[in-house]
PDB file of C-alpha atoms in Angstrom:
ATOM      1  CA  ASP A  88     106.955 103.936  87.814  1.00  0.00           C
ATOM      2  CA  ALA A  89     103.583 105.371  86.879  1.00  0.00           C
ATOM      3  CA  GLY A  90     101.046 106.157  89.735  1.00  0.00           C
ATOM      4  CA  VAL A  91      97.114 106.021  89.370  1.00  0.00           C
ATOM      5  CA  THR A  92      96.189 107.911  86.158  1.00  0.00           C
ATOM      6  CA  GLN A  93      92.752 109.308  85.766  1.00  0.00           C
ATOM      7  CA  SER A  94      91.004 110.729  82.659  1.00  0.00           C
ATOM      8  CA  PRO A  95      89.823 113.410  82.112  1.00  0.00           C
ATOM      9  CA  THR A  96      91.032 116.006  84.249  1.00  0.00           C
ATOM     10  CA  HIS A  97      88.165 118.151  84.207  1.00  0.00           C
ATOM     11  CA  LEU A  98      84.580 117.631  82.656  1.00  0.00           C
ATOM     12  CA  ILE A  99      81.667 119.890  82.378  1.00  0.00           C
ATOM     13  CA  LYS A 100      77.990 118.320  81.959  1.00  0.00           C
ATOM     14  CA  THR A 101      74.653 119.378  82.115  1.00  0.00           C
ATOM     15  CA  ARG A 102      71.783 117.909  84.250  1.00  0.00           C
ATOM     16  CA  GLY A 103      70.278 114.391  82.793  1.00  0.00           C
ATOM     17  CA  GLN A 104      73.546 113.796  80.763  1.00  0.00           C
ATOM     18  CA  HIS A 105      75.713 110.738  81.081  1.00  0.00           C
ATOM     19  CA  VAL A 106      79.500 110.765  82.083  1.00  0.00           C
ATOM     20  CA  THR A 107      82.237 108.151  81.897  1.00  0.00           C
ATOM     21  CA  LEU A 108      85.334 108.499  83.963  1.00  0.00           C
ATOM     22  CA  ARG A 109      88.546 106.469  83.592  1.00  0.00           C
ATOM     23  CA  CYS A 110      91.139 105.050  85.831  1.00  0.00           C
ATOM     24  CA  SER A 111      94.458 102.912  85.189  1.00  0.00           C
ATOM     25  CA  PRO A 112      95.870 101.547  88.404  1.00  0.00           C
ATOM     26  CA  ILE A 113      99.386 101.275  89.522  1.00  0.00           C
ATOM     27  CA  SER A 114     101.293  98.396  87.385  1.00  0.00           C
ATOM     28  CA  GLY A 115     100.599  95.199  89.358  1.00  0.00           C
ATOM     29  CA  HIS A 116      97.708  96.401  91.325  1.00  0.00           C
ATOM     30  CA  LYS A 117      94.470  94.286  90.881  1.00  0.00           C
ATOM     31  CA  SER A 118      92.069  96.424  92.805  1.00  0.00           C
ATOM     32  CA  VAL A 119      90.443  99.797  92.181  1.00  0.00           C
ATOM     33  CA  SER A 120      88.199 101.934  94.426  1.00  0.00           C
ATOM     34  CA  TRP A 121      86.250 104.875  93.557  1.00  0.00           C
ATOM     35  CA  TYR A 122      85.418 107.709  95.804  1.00  0.00           C
ATOM     36  CA  GLN A 123      83.355 110.952  95.470  1.00  0.00           C
ATOM     37  CA  GLN A 124      84.785 114.041  97.246  1.00  0.00           C
ATOM     38  CA  VAL A 125      82.211 116.909  97.404  1.00  0.00           C
ATOM     39  CA  LEU A 126      83.885 120.259  97.962  1.00  0.00           C
ATOM     40  CA  GLY A 127      84.805 121.000 101.608  1.00  0.00           C
ATOM     41  CA  GLN A 128      84.269 117.390 102.563  1.00  0.00           C
ATOM     42  CA  GLY A 129      86.213 114.172 102.680  1.00  0.00           C
ATOM     43  CA  PRO A 130      86.098 111.329 100.117  1.00  0.00           C
ATOM     44  CA  GLN A 131      83.198 109.035 100.347  1.00  0.00           C
ATOM     45  CA  PHE A 132      83.489 105.381  99.101  1.00  0.00           C
ATOM     46  CA  ILE A 133      81.551 104.340  96.001  1.00  0.00           C
ATOM     47  CA  PHE A 134      82.766 101.022  94.948  1.00  0.00           C
ATOM     48  CA  GLN A 135      85.653  98.589  95.166  1.00  0.00           C
ATOM     49  CA  TYR A 136      86.357  96.197  92.210  1.00  0.00           C
ATOM     50  CA  TYR A 137      88.909  93.352  92.347  1.00  0.00           C
ATOM     51  CA  GLU A 138      89.687  90.727  89.542  1.00  0.00           C
ATOM     52  CA  LYS A 139      86.990  92.408  87.442  1.00  0.00           C
ATOM     53  CA  GLU A 140      84.011  91.691  90.152  1.00  0.00           C
ATOM     54  CA  GLU A 141      82.320  94.385  92.066  1.00  0.00           C
ATOM     55  CA  ARG A 142      83.297  93.389  95.686  1.00  0.00           C
ATOM     56  CA  GLY A 143      81.802  96.336  97.622  1.00  0.00           C
ATOM     57  CA  ARG A 144      79.600  99.309  97.097  1.00  0.00           C
ATOM     58  CA  GLY A 145      78.872 102.329  98.996  1.00  0.00           C
ATOM     59  CA  ASN A 146      75.562 104.153  99.680  1.00  0.00           C
ATOM     60  CA  PHE A 147      75.179 105.543  96.310  1.00  0.00           C
ATOM     61  CA  PRO A 148      72.190 105.257  93.925  1.00  0.00           C
ATOM     62  CA  ASP A 149      72.003 102.967  90.934  1.00  0.00           C
ATOM     63  CA  ARG A 150      72.704 105.746  88.594  1.00  0.00           C
ATOM     64  CA  PHE A 151      76.258 105.034  89.629  1.00  0.00           C
ATOM     65  CA  SER A 152      77.905 101.951  88.163  1.00  0.00           C
ATOM     66  CA  ALA A 153      81.411 100.892  87.233  1.00  0.00           C
ATOM     67  CA  ARG A 154      83.365  97.899  85.698  1.00  0.00           C
ATOM     68  CA  GLN A 155      86.819  96.678  85.682  1.00  0.00           C
ATOM     69  CA  PHE A 156      88.555  95.464  82.509  1.00  0.00           C
ATOM     70  CA  PRO A 157      91.177  92.463  82.171  1.00  0.00           C
ATOM     71  CA  ASN A 158      93.931  94.916  82.405  1.00  0.00           C
ATOM     72  CA  TYR A 159      92.590  96.087  85.572  1.00  0.00           C
ATOM     73  CA  SER A 160      91.626  99.687  84.627  1.00  0.00           C
ATOM     74  CA  SER A 161      88.158 100.783  85.493  1.00  0.00           C
ATOM     75  CA  GLU A 162      85.468 102.865  84.291  1.00  0.00           C
ATOM     76  CA  LEU A 163      83.053 105.024  86.559  1.00  0.00           C
ATOM     77  CA  ASN A 164      79.745 105.589  84.944  1.00  0.00           C
ATOM     78  CA  VAL A 165      77.052 108.052  86.197  1.00  0.00           C
ATOM     79  CA  ASN A 166      73.593 108.477  84.471  1.00  0.00           C
ATOM     80  CA  ALA A 167      70.928 111.083  84.641  1.00  0.00           C
ATOM     81  CA  LEU A 168      73.479 113.608  86.257  1.00  0.00           C
ATOM     82  CA  LEU A 169      72.355 115.710  89.044  1.00  0.00           C
ATOM     83  CA  LEU A 170      73.637 119.132  90.199  1.00  0.00           C
ATOM     84  CA  GLY A 171      74.644 117.413  93.259  1.00  0.00           C
ATOM     85  CA  ASP A 172      76.899 115.018  91.444  1.00  0.00           C
ATOM     86  CA  SER A 173      79.379 117.874  91.135  1.00  0.00           C
ATOM     87  CA  ALA A 174      82.604 116.824  92.606  1.00  0.00           C
ATOM     88  CA  LEU A 175      86.021 115.403  92.419  1.00  0.00           C
ATOM     89  CA  TYR A 176      86.069 111.768  91.612  1.00  0.00           C
ATOM     90  CA  LEU A 177      89.155 109.886  92.920  1.00  0.00           C
ATOM     91  CA  CYS A 178      90.372 106.630  91.755  1.00  0.00           C
ATOM     92  CA  ALA A 179      92.607 104.336  94.116  1.00  0.00           C
ATOM     93  CA  SER A 180      94.185 101.159  93.642  1.00  0.00           C
ATOM     94  CA  SER A 181      95.878  98.785  95.941  1.00  0.00           C
ATOM     95  CA  GLY A 182      97.617  95.189  95.422  1.00  0.00           C
ATOM     96  CA  THR A 183      94.434  93.440  96.345  1.00  0.00           C
ATOM     97  CA  ALA A 184      91.101  93.874  98.114  1.00  0.00           C
ATOM     98  CA  GLY A 185      90.117  93.034 101.603  1.00  0.00           C
ATOM     99  CA  GLN A 186      93.091  94.187 103.307  1.00  0.00           C
ATOM    100  CA  PHE A 187      93.678  97.120 105.760  1.00  0.00           C
ATOM    101  CA  ASN A 188      97.475  97.052 106.158  1.00  0.00           C
ATOM    102  CA  GLN A 189      98.555  98.743 102.852  1.00  0.00           C
ATOM    103  CA  PRO A 190      97.514 102.204 101.517  1.00  0.00           C
ATOM    104  CA  GLN A 191      95.393 102.924  98.834  1.00  0.00           C
ATOM    105  CA  HIS A 192      97.284 104.916  96.329  1.00  0.00           C
ATOM    106  CA  PHE A 193      95.054 107.698  94.726  1.00  0.00           C
ATOM    107  CA  GLY A 194      95.117 109.419  91.174  1.00  0.00           C
ATOM    108  CA  ASP A 195      94.734 113.186  90.997  1.00  0.00           C
ATOM    109  CA  GLY A 196      90.984 112.890  90.141  1.00  0.00           C
ATOM    110  CA  THR A 197      88.681 113.995  87.750  1.00  0.00           C
ATOM    111  CA  ARG A 198      86.674 117.323  88.647  1.00  0.00           C
ATOM    112  CA  LEU A 199      83.122 116.988  87.252  1.00  0.00           C
ATOM    113  CA  SER A 200      80.899 120.068  87.172  1.00  0.00           C
ATOM    114  CA  ILE A 201      77.111 119.853  86.406  1.00  0.00           C
ATOM    115  CA  LEU A 202      75.522 122.855  85.064  1.00  0.00           C
TER     116      LEU A 202
ATOM    117  CA  ALA B 235      79.360 102.970 113.356  1.00  0.00           C
ATOM    118  CA  GLN B 236      82.751 103.589 111.951  1.00  0.00           C
ATOM    119  CA  LYS B 237      83.876 107.193 111.994  1.00  0.00           C
ATOM    120  CA  ILE B 238      86.883 109.567 111.623  1.00  0.00           C
ATOM    121  CA  THR B 239      86.695 112.813 113.588  1.00  0.00           C
ATOM    122  CA  GLN B 240      89.106 115.812 112.838  1.00  0.00           C
ATOM    123  CA  THR B 241      88.156 118.616 115.085  1.00  0.00           C
ATOM    124  CA  GLN B 242      90.448 121.275 113.921  1.00  0.00           C
ATOM    125  CA  PRO B 243      89.067 122.633 110.496  1.00  0.00           C
ATOM    126  CA  GLY B 244      91.901 125.167 110.117  1.00  0.00           C
ATOM    127  CA  MET B 245      95.305 125.373 111.685  1.00  0.00           C
ATOM    128  CA  PHE B 246      98.339 127.856 111.257  1.00  0.00           C
ATOM    129  CA  VAL B 247     101.914 127.207 112.034  1.00  0.00           C
ATOM    130  CA  GLN B 248     105.161 128.980 111.812  1.00  0.00           C
ATOM    131  CA  GLU B 249     107.683 127.839 109.240  1.00  0.00           C
ATOM    132  CA  LYS B 250     110.200 125.522 110.968  1.00  0.00           C
ATOM    133  CA  GLU B 251     107.854 124.946 113.767  1.00  0.00           C
ATOM    134  CA  ALA B 252     106.253 121.698 114.682  1.00  0.00           C
ATOM    135  CA  VAL B 253     102.459 121.075 114.388  1.00  0.00           C
ATOM    136  CA  THR B 254      99.987 118.286 115.606  1.00  0.00           C
ATOM    137  CA  LEU B 255      96.981 117.500 113.770  1.00  0.00           C
ATOM    138  CA  ASP B 256      94.209 115.773 115.727  1.00  0.00           C
ATOM    139  CA  CYS B 257      92.399 112.330 114.701  1.00  0.00           C
ATOM    140  CA  THR B 258      90.155 110.490 116.687  1.00  0.00           C
ATOM    141  CA  TYR B 259      88.588 107.099 115.256  1.00  0.00           C
ATOM    142  CA  ASP B 260      85.650 104.894 116.158  1.00  0.00           C
ATOM    143  CA  THR B 261      85.535 101.021 115.261  1.00  0.00           C
ATOM    144  CA  SER B 262      84.608  97.871 116.853  1.00  0.00           C
ATOM    145  CA  ASP B 263      86.928  96.034 114.542  1.00  0.00           C
ATOM    146  CA  PRO B 264      90.014  94.676 115.933  1.00  0.00           C
ATOM    147  CA  SER B 265      91.779  95.069 112.529  1.00  0.00           C
ATOM    148  CA  TYR B 266      92.127  98.214 110.909  1.00  0.00           C
ATOM    149  CA  GLY B 267      94.786 100.440 109.185  1.00  0.00           C
ATOM    150  CA  LEU B 268      95.143 104.292 110.058  1.00  0.00           C
ATOM    151  CA  PHE B 269      96.438 106.894 107.372  1.00  0.00           C
ATOM    152  CA  TRP B 270      97.191 110.286 106.789  1.00  0.00           C
ATOM    153  CA  TYR B 271      96.866 111.899 103.284  1.00  0.00           C
ATOM    154  CA  LYS B 272      97.759 115.429 102.341  1.00  0.00           C
ATOM    155  CA  GLN B 273      95.800 117.016  99.531  1.00  0.00           C
ATOM    156  CA  PRO B 274      97.173 119.980  97.936  1.00  0.00           C
ATOM    157  CA  SER B 275      94.728 122.575  96.232  1.00  0.00           C
ATOM    158  CA  SER B 276      95.281 120.701  92.865  1.00  0.00           C
ATOM    159  CA  GLY B 277      93.539 117.689  94.244  1.00  0.00           C
ATOM    160  CA  GLU B 278      95.647 114.813  94.310  1.00  0.00           C
ATOM    161  CA  MET B 279      95.586 112.653  97.524  1.00  0.00           C
ATOM    162  CA  ILE B 280      99.215 111.927  98.681  1.00  0.00           C
ATOM    163  CA  PHE B 281      99.672 109.138 101.091  1.00  0.00           C
ATOM    164  CA  LEU B 282     101.847 110.067 104.172  1.00  0.00           C
ATOM    165  CA  ILE B 283     102.137 107.639 106.655  1.00  0.00           C
ATOM    166  CA  TYR B 284     100.342 104.412 107.955  1.00  0.00           C
ATOM    167  CA  GLN B 285      99.787 102.830 111.419  1.00  0.00           C
ATOM    168  CA  GLY B 286      98.361  99.238 111.870  1.00  0.00           C
ATOM    169  CA  SER B 287      96.036  98.684 114.592  1.00  0.00           C
ATOM    170  CA  TYR B 288      98.386  95.951 115.883  1.00  0.00           C
ATOM    171  CA  ASP B 289     101.581  97.861 115.747  1.00  0.00           C
ATOM    172  CA  GLN B 290     103.250  98.423 119.159  1.00  0.00           C
ATOM    173  CA  GLN B 291     105.375 101.344 118.112  1.00  0.00           C
ATOM    174  CA  ASN B 292     104.347 104.690 116.614  1.00  0.00           C
ATOM    175  CA  ALA B 293     105.108 105.067 112.797  1.00  0.00           C
ATOM    176  CA  THR B 294     107.576 107.689 111.495  1.00  0.00           C
ATOM    177  CA  GLU B 295     108.174 108.835 107.883  1.00  0.00           C
ATOM    178  CA  GLY B 296     110.955 111.511 107.691  1.00  0.00           C
ATOM    179  CA  ARG B 297     109.352 114.664 109.011  1.00  0.00           C
ATOM    180  CA  TYR B 298     105.840 112.898 109.815  1.00  0.00           C
ATOM    181  CA  SER B 299     105.317 110.904 112.918  1.00  0.00           C
ATOM    182  CA  LEU B 300     101.974 109.232 113.991  1.00  0.00           C
ATOM    183  CA  ASN B 301     101.073 109.338 117.762  1.00  0.00           C
ATOM    184  CA  PHE B 302      99.056 106.356 118.169  1.00  0.00           C
ATOM    185  CA  GLN B 303      97.114 105.849 121.470  1.00  0.00           C
ATOM    186  CA  LYS B 304      94.919 102.736 120.874  1.00  0.00           C
ATOM    187  CA  ALA B 305      92.941 102.969 124.149  1.00  0.00           C
ATOM    188  CA  ARG B 306      91.988 106.483 123.551  1.00  0.00           C
ATOM    189  CA  LYS B 307      91.408 105.805 119.762  1.00  0.00           C
ATOM    190  CA  SER B 308      93.561 108.536 118.584  1.00  0.00           C
ATOM    191  CA  ALA B 309      95.978 108.985 115.851  1.00  0.00           C
ATOM    192  CA  ASN B 310      97.339 112.377 115.738  1.00  0.00           C
ATOM    193  CA  LEU B 311      99.867 113.545 112.817  1.00  0.00           C
ATOM    194  CA  VAL B 312     102.875 115.391 114.055  1.00  0.00           C
ATOM    195  CA  ILE B 313     104.663 117.205 111.485  1.00  0.00           C
ATOM    196  CA  SER B 314     108.264 118.691 112.360  1.00  0.00           C
ATOM    197  CA  ALA B 315     110.079 121.574 111.138  1.00  0.00           C
ATOM    198  CA  SER B 316     107.183 122.946 108.920  1.00  0.00           C
ATOM    199  CA  GLN B 317     107.695 124.024 105.455  1.00  0.00           C
ATOM    200  CA  LEU B 318     105.712 126.389 103.213  1.00  0.00           C
ATOM    201  CA  GLY B 319     105.007 123.356 100.983  1.00  0.00           C
ATOM    202  CA  ASP B 320     103.270 121.844 103.674  1.00  0.00           C
ATOM    203  CA  SER B 321     100.258 124.008 103.414  1.00  0.00           C
ATOM    204  CA  ALA B 322      97.259 121.719 102.226  1.00  0.00           C
ATOM    205  CA  MET B 323      94.274 119.704 103.547  1.00  0.00           C
ATOM    206  CA  TYR B 324      95.231 116.940 105.513  1.00  0.00           C
ATOM    207  CA  PHE B 325      92.982 113.827 105.967  1.00  0.00           C
ATOM    208  CA  CYS B 326      92.839 111.007 108.451  1.00  0.00           C
ATOM    209  CA  ALA B 327      91.498 107.919 107.252  1.00  0.00           C
ATOM    210  CA  MET B 328      90.760 104.378 108.249  1.00  0.00           C
ATOM    211  CA  ARG B 329      90.763 101.344 106.059  1.00  0.00           C
ATOM    212  CA  VAL B 330      88.553  98.583 107.319  1.00  0.00           C
ATOM    213  CA  LEU B 331      87.381  95.497 106.062  1.00  0.00           C
ATOM    214  CA  ALA B 332      83.722  96.119 104.992  1.00  0.00           C
ATOM    215  CA  GLY B 333      82.511  92.544 104.133  1.00  0.00           C
ATOM    216  CA  SER B 334      84.001  89.128 103.330  1.00  0.00           C
ATOM    217  CA  SER B 335      85.897  90.143 100.606  1.00  0.00           C
ATOM    218  CA  TYR B 336      86.364  93.886 100.363  1.00  0.00           C
ATOM    219  CA  ASP B 337      87.626  96.992 102.217  1.00  0.00           C
ATOM    220  CA  LYS B 338      86.978 100.649 102.112  1.00  0.00           C
ATOM    221  CA  VAL B 339      88.675 103.729 103.459  1.00  0.00           C
ATOM    222  CA  ILE B 340      86.751 106.156 105.720  1.00  0.00           C
ATOM    223  CA  PHE B 341      88.004 109.747 105.748  1.00  0.00           C
ATOM    224  CA  GLY B 342      87.561 112.683 108.345  1.00  0.00           C
ATOM    225  CA  PRO B 343      86.489 115.953 107.290  1.00  0.00           C
ATOM    226  CA  GLY B 344      90.137 117.021 106.990  1.00  0.00           C
ATOM    227  CA  THR B 345      92.215 119.801 108.525  1.00  0.00           C
ATOM    228  CA  SER B 346      93.161 122.807 106.389  1.00  0.00           C
ATOM    229  CA  LEU B 347      96.947 123.622 107.357  1.00  0.00           C
ATOM    230  CA  SER B 348      98.483 127.020 106.552  1.00  0.00           C
ATOM    231  CA  VAL B 349     102.292 127.495 107.038  1.00  0.00           C
ATOM    232  CA  ILE B 350     103.298 130.855 107.708  1.00  0.00           C
ATOM    233  CA  PRO B 351     106.665 132.363 106.733  1.00  0.00           C
TER     234      PRO B 351
END
């Protein structure tokens, strides 16, 4: 069975540009969460989506937005890119939202570099 | 505040030896899940082991075991018979209910494990 897939693998952008990152969850999983991992740190929670609705949001500015599609795949959008947005962006899927007793399964991430 | 602490930025272990990676957590919620993930240099986050807050017994998965001491709020990972492929970053994480209908995973800063031949 395919795991969580993310695209693209790597991306280079310049300050002020916009970027869209994509994620396909494990088949049967309906919840997708996004995390930002800055070099040398643990991942930080950005969003959780379930059944196409935003269910929770971390402490990130409004430049960050996301959506989930009917097939449960998801996009993360970041506007007006800053140098500090350079990071590994991880997508995680789980069967449902609002539970603590199952692992979230992560994709390989998209490595975003801002010049 | 909910937080994960990993006090060992880097660890070395001889191949075939056992190693313990420390993790302490802080939450006032009675319900939570504790996880360990492995992150090789390639970046993917690999799930290793899970311990629920209500579980009475320590979790084990192959060479991985979790030493869960609820009163001390610690969840240390023990890797037995270390292999060269175990060299990676290891993250302790806690999945918590963050609102009426969502959850999030809080990660520690990680421990870099190097296995020496």
